[in-house]
Amino acid sequence: MLRKITKNDESLFMQLSDEFYHSDAVLEPIPTSMIQNTFNELIRSEDYLECFILEFDNKPAGYALLSKSFSPEVGGKVVWFEEVYVRSEFQGNGLGKEVFNHVFENIDAARYRLEVEEDNERAISLYKRLGYDFLPYMQMIRDIK
């Protein structure tokens, strides 16, 4: 089951996000202040971010965090799957696929995009089955904070 995050989910989101950022899915953890800033923006509006809590047998099983932008390359909205996290004890129950199907059916976009670590074979296999292809170019960033 997927449900939109609410203000009452603050401690759960903080915990799940911390678990995600201390997992093999990411290169390094981020400061708690950035997780808090993300939650605050989620509650402020859905302009840039949207989040779903994943539940299995009425237990918190993970979350999916999306960000939104507009791309001239595709002439429309882009939805980024920023973070898709399923706790290990709930993996293999189709929750990841459910997240993607829900978004594809309910959030209209010209492009859906994601990033994945090269050694995350399980996630790569799912993404390929869902129709994703690799985008062969290098990204560069400049962080201000």
Coordinates of N, CA and C in Angstrom, one line a residue:
M1 N 0.8 -1.2 0.0 CA 0.0 0.0 0.0 C 0.9 1.2 0.0
L2 N 0.4 2.2 -0.7 CA 1.1 3.5 -0.8 C 0.2 4.6 -0.3
R3 N 0.7 5.5 0.5 CA -0.1 6.7 0.9 C 0.8 7.9 0.9
K4 N 0.2 9.0 0.7 CA 0.9 10.3 0.7 C 1.4 10.6 2.1
I5 N 2.5 11.2 2.2 CA 3.1 11.5 3.5 C 2.3 12.7 4.1
T6 N 2.2 12.7 5.4 CA 1.5 13.7 6.2 C 2.4 14.3 7.2
K7 N 2.0 15.4 7.8 CA 2.8 16.1 8.8 C 3.1 15.1 10.0
N8 N 2.1 14.2 10.3 CA 2.3 13.3 11.4 C 3.4 12.2 11.1
D9 N 3.9 12.1 9.9 CA 4.9 11.2 9.5 C 6.3 11.7 9.7
E10 N 6.5 12.8 10.3 CA 7.8 13.4 10.4 C 8.9 12.5 11.0
S11 N 8.6 11.9 12.1 CA 9.6 11.0 12.8 C 9.9 9.8 11.9
L12 N 8.8 9.2 11.3 CA 9.0 8.1 10.4 C 9.8 8.4 9.2
F13 N 9.5 9.6 8.6 CA 10.3 10.0 7.4 C 11.8 10.2 7.8
M14 N 12.0 10.8 8.9 CA 13.4 11.1 9.3 C 14.1 9.7 9.5
Q15 N 13.4 8.8 10.1 CA 14.0 7.4 10.4 C 14.3 6.7 9.1
L16 N 13.3 6.6 8.2 CA 13.4 5.9 6.9 C 14.5 6.6 6.0
S17 N 14.5 7.9 6.0 CA 15.5 8.6 5.2 C 16.9 8.3 5.7
D18 N 17.0 8.3 7.0 CA 18.3 8.1 7.6 C 18.8 6.6 7.3
E19 N 17.9 5.7 7.3 CA 18.2 4.3 7.0 C 18.6 4.2 5.5
F20 N 17.9 4.9 4.6 CA 18.3 5.0 3.2 C 19.7 5.5 3.0
Y21 N 20.0 6.6 3.7 CA 21.3 7.3 3.5 C 22.4 6.6 4.2
H22 N 22.1 5.5 4.9 CA 23.2 4.7 5.5 C 23.1 3.3 4.9
S23 N 22.5 3.2 3.7 CA 22.4 1.9 3.0 C 23.4 1.9 1.8
D24 N 23.5 0.7 1.2 CA 24.4 0.6 0.0 C 23.9 1.3 -1.2
A25 N 22.7 1.8 -1.1 CA 22.0 2.5 -2.3 C 22.6 3.9 -2.6
V26 N 23.4 4.4 -1.6 CA 24.0 5.7 -1.8 C 25.4 5.7 -1.5
L27 N 26.1 6.7 -2.0 CA 27.6 6.8 -1.8 C 28.0 7.2 -0.4
E28 N 27.2 8.2 0.2 CA 27.5 8.6 1.5 C 26.3 9.2 2.1
P29 N 26.2 9.2 3.5 CA 25.1 9.8 4.2 C 25.0 11.3 4.0
I30 N 23.9 11.9 4.3 CA 23.7 13.4 4.3 C 23.4 13.8 5.7
P31 N 23.7 15.1 6.0 CA 23.3 15.6 7.4 C 21.8 15.5 7.6
T32 N 21.5 15.3 8.9 CA 20.1 15.3 9.3 C 19.4 16.6 9.0
S33 N 20.1 17.7 9.0 CA 19.5 19.0 8.7 C 18.9 18.9 7.2
M34 N 19.6 18.3 6.3 CA 19.1 18.2 4.9 C 17.8 17.3 4.8
I35 N 17.8 16.3 5.6 CA 16.6 15.4 5.7 C 15.4 16.2 6.3
Q36 N 15.7 17.0 7.3 CA 14.7 17.9 7.9 C 14.2 18.9 6.9
N37 N 15.1 19.5 6.2 CA 14.7 20.5 5.1 C 13.8 19.9 4.1
T38 N 14.1 18.6 3.7 CA 13.3 17.9 2.7 C 11.9 17.7 3.3
F39 N 11.8 17.2 4.5 CA 10.5 17.0 5.1 C 9.7 18.3 5.2
N40 N 10.4 19.4 5.6 CA 9.7 20.7 5.7 C 9.1 21.1 4.3
E41 N 9.9 20.9 3.2 CA 9.4 21.2 1.9 C 8.3 20.3 1.5
L42 N 8.3 19.1 1.8 CA 7.2 18.1 1.5 C 5.9 18.6 2.1
I43 N 6.0 19.1 3.3 CA 4.8 19.5 4.0 C 4.3 20.9 3.5
R44 N 5.3 21.7 3.1 CA 4.9 23.1 2.7 C 4.1 23.0 1.4
S45 N 4.5 22.2 0.4 CA 3.7 22.2 -0.9 C 4.2 20.9 -1.7
E46 N 3.5 20.7 -2.8 CA 3.9 19.6 -3.7 C 4.5 20.2 -5.0
D47 N 4.9 21.5 -4.9 CA 5.5 22.2 -6.1 C 6.7 21.4 -6.6
Y48 N 7.6 21.0 -5.7 CA 8.9 20.5 -6.1 C 9.0 19.0 -5.7
L49 N 8.4 18.6 -4.6 CA 8.6 17.3 -4.1 C 7.2 16.6 -3.8
E50 N 7.3 15.3 -3.8 CA 6.1 14.5 -3.4 C 6.7 13.2 -2.8
C51 N 6.0 12.7 -1.8 CA 6.5 11.5 -1.1 C 5.3 10.6 -0.7
F52 N 5.6 9.3 -0.8 CA 4.7 8.3 -0.5 C 5.3 7.4 0.6
I53 N 4.6 7.0 1.6 CA 5.0 6.0 2.6 C 4.5 4.7 2.1
L54 N 5.4 3.7 2.1 CA 5.0 2.3 1.7 C 4.7 1.5 3.0
E55 N 3.6 0.8 2.9 CA 3.2 0.0 4.0 C 3.0 -1.5 3.6
F56 N 3.3 -2.4 4.4 CA 3.0 -3.8 4.1 C 2.6 -4.5 5.4
D57 N 1.4 -5.1 5.4 CA 0.8 -5.6 6.6 C 0.7 -4.6 7.7
N58 N 0.3 -3.4 7.3 CA 0.1 -2.3 8.2 C 1.4 -1.9 9.0
K59 N 2.6 -2.2 8.4 CA 3.9 -1.8 9.0 C 4.6 -0.9 8.0
P60 N 5.3 0.1 8.5 CA 6.1 1.0 7.5 C 7.2 0.2 6.9
A61 N 7.1 0.1 5.5 CA 8.1 -0.7 4.8 C 9.1 0.1 4.0
G62 N 8.8 1.4 3.9 CA 9.8 2.2 3.1 C 9.1 3.5 2.6
Y63 N 9.7 4.1 1.7 CA 9.1 5.4 1.1 C 9.6 5.6 -0.3
A64 N 9.0 6.5 -1.0 CA 9.4 7.0 -2.3 C 9.3 8.5 -2.3
L65 N 10.4 9.1 -2.7 CA 10.5 10.5 -2.8 C 10.7 11.0 -4.2
L66 N 9.9 11.8 -4.7 CA 9.9 12.3 -6.1 C 10.2 13.8 -6.1
S67 N 10.9 14.2 -7.1 CA 11.0 15.7 -7.4 C 10.6 16.0 -8.8
K68 N 10.2 17.2 -9.0 CA 9.6 17.6 -10.3 C 10.3 18.8 -10.9
S69 N 10.4 18.7 -12.2 CA 11.0 19.8 -13.0 C 10.4 19.9 -14.4
F70 N 10.9 20.8 -15.2 CA 10.4 20.9 -16.6 C 11.7 20.8 -17.4
S71 N 11.6 20.1 -18.5 CA 12.8 19.9 -19.4 C 12.4 20.3 -20.8
P72 N 13.2 21.3 -21.4 CA 13.0 21.6 -22.8 C 13.3 20.5 -23.7
E73 N 14.2 19.6 -23.3 CA 14.6 18.4 -24.1 C 13.4 17.5 -24.5
V74 N 12.4 17.4 -23.6 CA 11.2 16.6 -23.8 C 9.9 17.5 -23.9
G75 N 10.1 18.8 -23.7 CA 8.9 19.7 -23.8 C 7.9 19.5 -22.8
G76 N 8.3 19.1 -21.6 CA 7.3 18.8 -20.5 C 7.9 18.5 -19.2
K77 N 7.0 18.1 -18.3 CA 7.4 17.8 -16.9 C 8.3 16.6 -16.8
V78 N 9.2 16.6 -15.9 CA 10.1 15.5 -15.6 C 9.9 15.1 -14.1
V79 N 9.6 13.9 -13.9 CA 9.5 13.4 -12.5 C 10.8 12.5 -12.2
W80 N 11.5 12.9 -11.2 CA 12.7 12.2 -10.8 C 12.3 11.3 -9.6
F81 N 12.7 10.1 -9.7 CA 12.6 9.2 -8.5 C 13.9 9.4 -7.7
E82 N 13.8 10.3 -6.8 CA 15.0 10.7 -6.0 C 15.4 9.6 -5.1
E83 N 14.4 9.1 -4.3 CA 14.7 8.0 -3.4 C 13.6 7.0 -3.4
V84 N 13.9 5.8 -3.6 CA 13.0 4.7 -3.4 C 13.6 3.7 -2.5
Y85 N 13.1 3.6 -1.3 CA 13.7 2.8 -0.3 C 12.7 1.8 0.3
V86 N 13.0 0.5 0.2 CA 12.2 -0.6 0.8 C 13.1 -1.3 1.8
R87 N 12.6 -1.3 3.1 CA 13.4 -2.0 4.1 C 13.7 -3.4 3.7
S88 N 14.8 -3.9 4.1 CA 15.2 -5.3 3.6 C 14.2 -6.4 4.0
E89 N 13.6 -6.3 5.1 CA 12.6 -7.3 5.5 C 11.4 -7.3 4.6
F90 N 11.2 -6.3 3.8 CA 10.0 -6.2 3.0 C 10.3 -6.3 1.5
Q91 N 11.6 -6.4 1.2 CA 12.0 -6.5 -0.2 C 11.5 -7.9 -0.8
G92 N 11.2 -7.9 -2.1 CA 10.7 -9.1 -2.7 C 9.2 -9.2 -2.7
N93 N 8.5 -8.2 -2.2 CA 7.0 -8.3 -2.1 C 6.4 -7.4 -3.2
G94 N 7.2 -6.9 -4.1 CA 6.6 -6.1 -5.2 C 6.4 -4.6 -4.9
L95 N 6.9 -4.2 -3.7 CA 6.6 -2.8 -3.3 C 7.3 -1.8 -4.3
G96 N 8.5 -2.1 -4.7 CA 9.2 -1.2 -5.7 C 8.4 -1.0 -7.0
K97 N 8.0 -2.1 -7.5 CA 7.2 -2.1 -8.7 C 5.9 -1.4 -8.5
E98 N 5.3 -1.5 -7.3 CA 4.0 -0.8 -7.0 C 4.2 0.7 -7.0
V99 N 5.4 1.1 -6.5 CA 5.7 2.6 -6.5 C 5.7 3.1 -7.9
F100 N 6.4 2.4 -8.8 CA 6.6 2.9 -10.1 C 5.2 2.9 -10.9
N101 N 4.5 1.8 -10.7 CA 3.2 1.7 -11.4 C 2.3 2.8 -10.9
H102 N 2.3 3.1 -9.6 CA 1.4 4.1 -9.1 C 1.8 5.5 -9.7
V103 N 3.0 5.8 -9.7 CA 3.5 7.1 -10.3 C 3.2 7.2 -11.8
F104 N 3.5 6.1 -12.5 CA 3.2 6.1 -14.0 C 1.7 6.4 -14.2
E105 N 0.8 5.8 -13.4 CA -0.6 5.9 -13.6 C -1.2 7.2 -13.1
N106 N -0.6 7.8 -12.1 CA -1.2 9.0 -11.4 C -0.5 10.3 -11.6
I107 N 0.8 10.3 -12.0 CA 1.5 11.6 -12.2 C 2.0 11.7 -13.6
D108 N 1.3 12.5 -14.3 CA 1.6 12.7 -15.8 C 3.0 13.4 -16.0
A109 N 3.8 12.9 -16.8 CA 5.1 13.5 -17.1 C 5.6 13.1 -18.5
A110 N 6.4 13.9 -19.1 CA 7.0 13.6 -20.4 C 8.2 12.7 -20.2
R111 N 8.8 12.7 -19.0 CA 10.0 11.8 -18.8 C 10.0 11.5 -17.3
Y112 N 10.3 10.2 -17.0 CA 10.6 9.8 -15.7 C 12.0 9.4 -15.6
R113 N 12.7 9.9 -14.5 CA 14.1 9.8 -14.4 C 14.6 9.3 -13.1
L114 N 15.7 8.6 -13.0 CA 16.3 8.1 -11.8 C 17.8 8.0 -11.9
E115 N 18.4 7.8 -10.7 CA 19.8 7.5 -10.6 C 19.9 6.2 -9.9
V116 N 21.0 5.4 -10.2 CA 21.2 4.2 -9.5 C 22.7 3.9 -9.4
E117 N 23.1 3.3 -8.3 CA 24.5 2.9 -8.1 C 24.8 1.8 -9.0
E118 N 26.0 1.7 -9.6 CA 26.4 0.7 -10.6 C 26.3 -0.7 -10.0
D119 N 26.6 -0.9 -8.8 CA 26.6 -2.2 -8.2 C 25.2 -2.6 -7.6
N120 N 24.2 -1.8 -7.7 CA 22.8 -2.1 -7.2 C 22.1 -2.9 -8.3
E121 N 22.5 -4.2 -8.5 CA 22.0 -5.0 -9.6 C 20.5 -5.3 -9.4
R122 N 20.0 -5.5 -8.2 CA 18.6 -5.8 -8.0 C 17.8 -4.6 -8.5
A123 N 18.2 -3.4 -8.2 CA 17.4 -2.2 -8.6 C 17.5 -2.0 -10.1
I124 N 18.7 -2.2 -10.7 CA 18.9 -2.1 -12.1 C 18.0 -3.1 -12.9
S125 N 17.9 -4.3 -12.4 CA 17.1 -5.3 -13.0 C 15.6 -4.8 -13.0
L126 N 15.1 -4.3 -11.9 CA 13.8 -3.8 -11.8 C 13.6 -2.6 -12.8
Y127 N 14.5 -1.7 -12.8 CA 14.4 -0.5 -13.7 C 14.3 -0.9 -15.2
K128 N 15.1 -1.9 -15.5 CA 15.1 -2.3 -16.9 C 13.8 -3.0 -17.3
R129 N 13.2 -3.8 -16.3 CA 11.9 -4.4 -16.6 C 10.8 -3.4 -16.7
L130 N 11.0 -2.2 -16.1 CA 10.0 -1.1 -16.2 C 10.2 -0.2 -17.4
G131 N 11.3 -0.5 -18.2 CA 11.4 0.2 -19.5 C 12.5 1.3 -19.4
Y132 N 13.3 1.4 -18.4 CA 14.3 2.4 -18.3 C 15.5 2.0 -19.1
D133 N 16.2 3.0 -19.6 CA 17.5 2.8 -20.4 C 18.5 3.7 -19.7
F134 N 19.8 3.3 -19.9 CA 20.9 4.2 -19.4 C 21.0 5.4 -20.2
L135 N 21.3 6.5 -19.6 CA 21.6 7.8 -20.3 C 23.1 8.1 -20.2
P136 N 23.8 7.8 -21.3 CA 25.3 7.8 -21.2 C 25.9 9.2 -21.2
Y137 N 25.8 10.0 -20.1 CA 26.6 11.2 -20.1 C 27.0 11.5 -18.6
M138 N 27.9 12.4 -18.5 CA 28.4 12.7 -17.2 C 27.6 13.9 -16.6
Q139 N 27.3 13.9 -15.4 CA 26.7 15.0 -14.7 C 27.7 15.8 -13.9
M140 N 27.5 17.1 -13.8 CA 28.4 17.9 -12.9 C 27.5 18.7 -12.0
I141 N 28.0 18.9 -10.8 CA 27.2 19.7 -9.9 C 28.1 20.7 -9.2
R142 N 27.4 21.8 -8.7 CA 28.1 22.7 -7.8 C 27.2 23.0 -6.6
D143 N 27.6 22.4 -5.5 CA 26.8 22.6 -4.3 C 27.2 23.9 -3.6
I144 N 26.2 24.6 -3.1 CA 26.4 25.9 -2.5 C 26.4 25.8 -1.0
K145 N 25.7 24.9 -0.4 CA 25.6 24.7 1.1 C 26.6 23.7 1.5

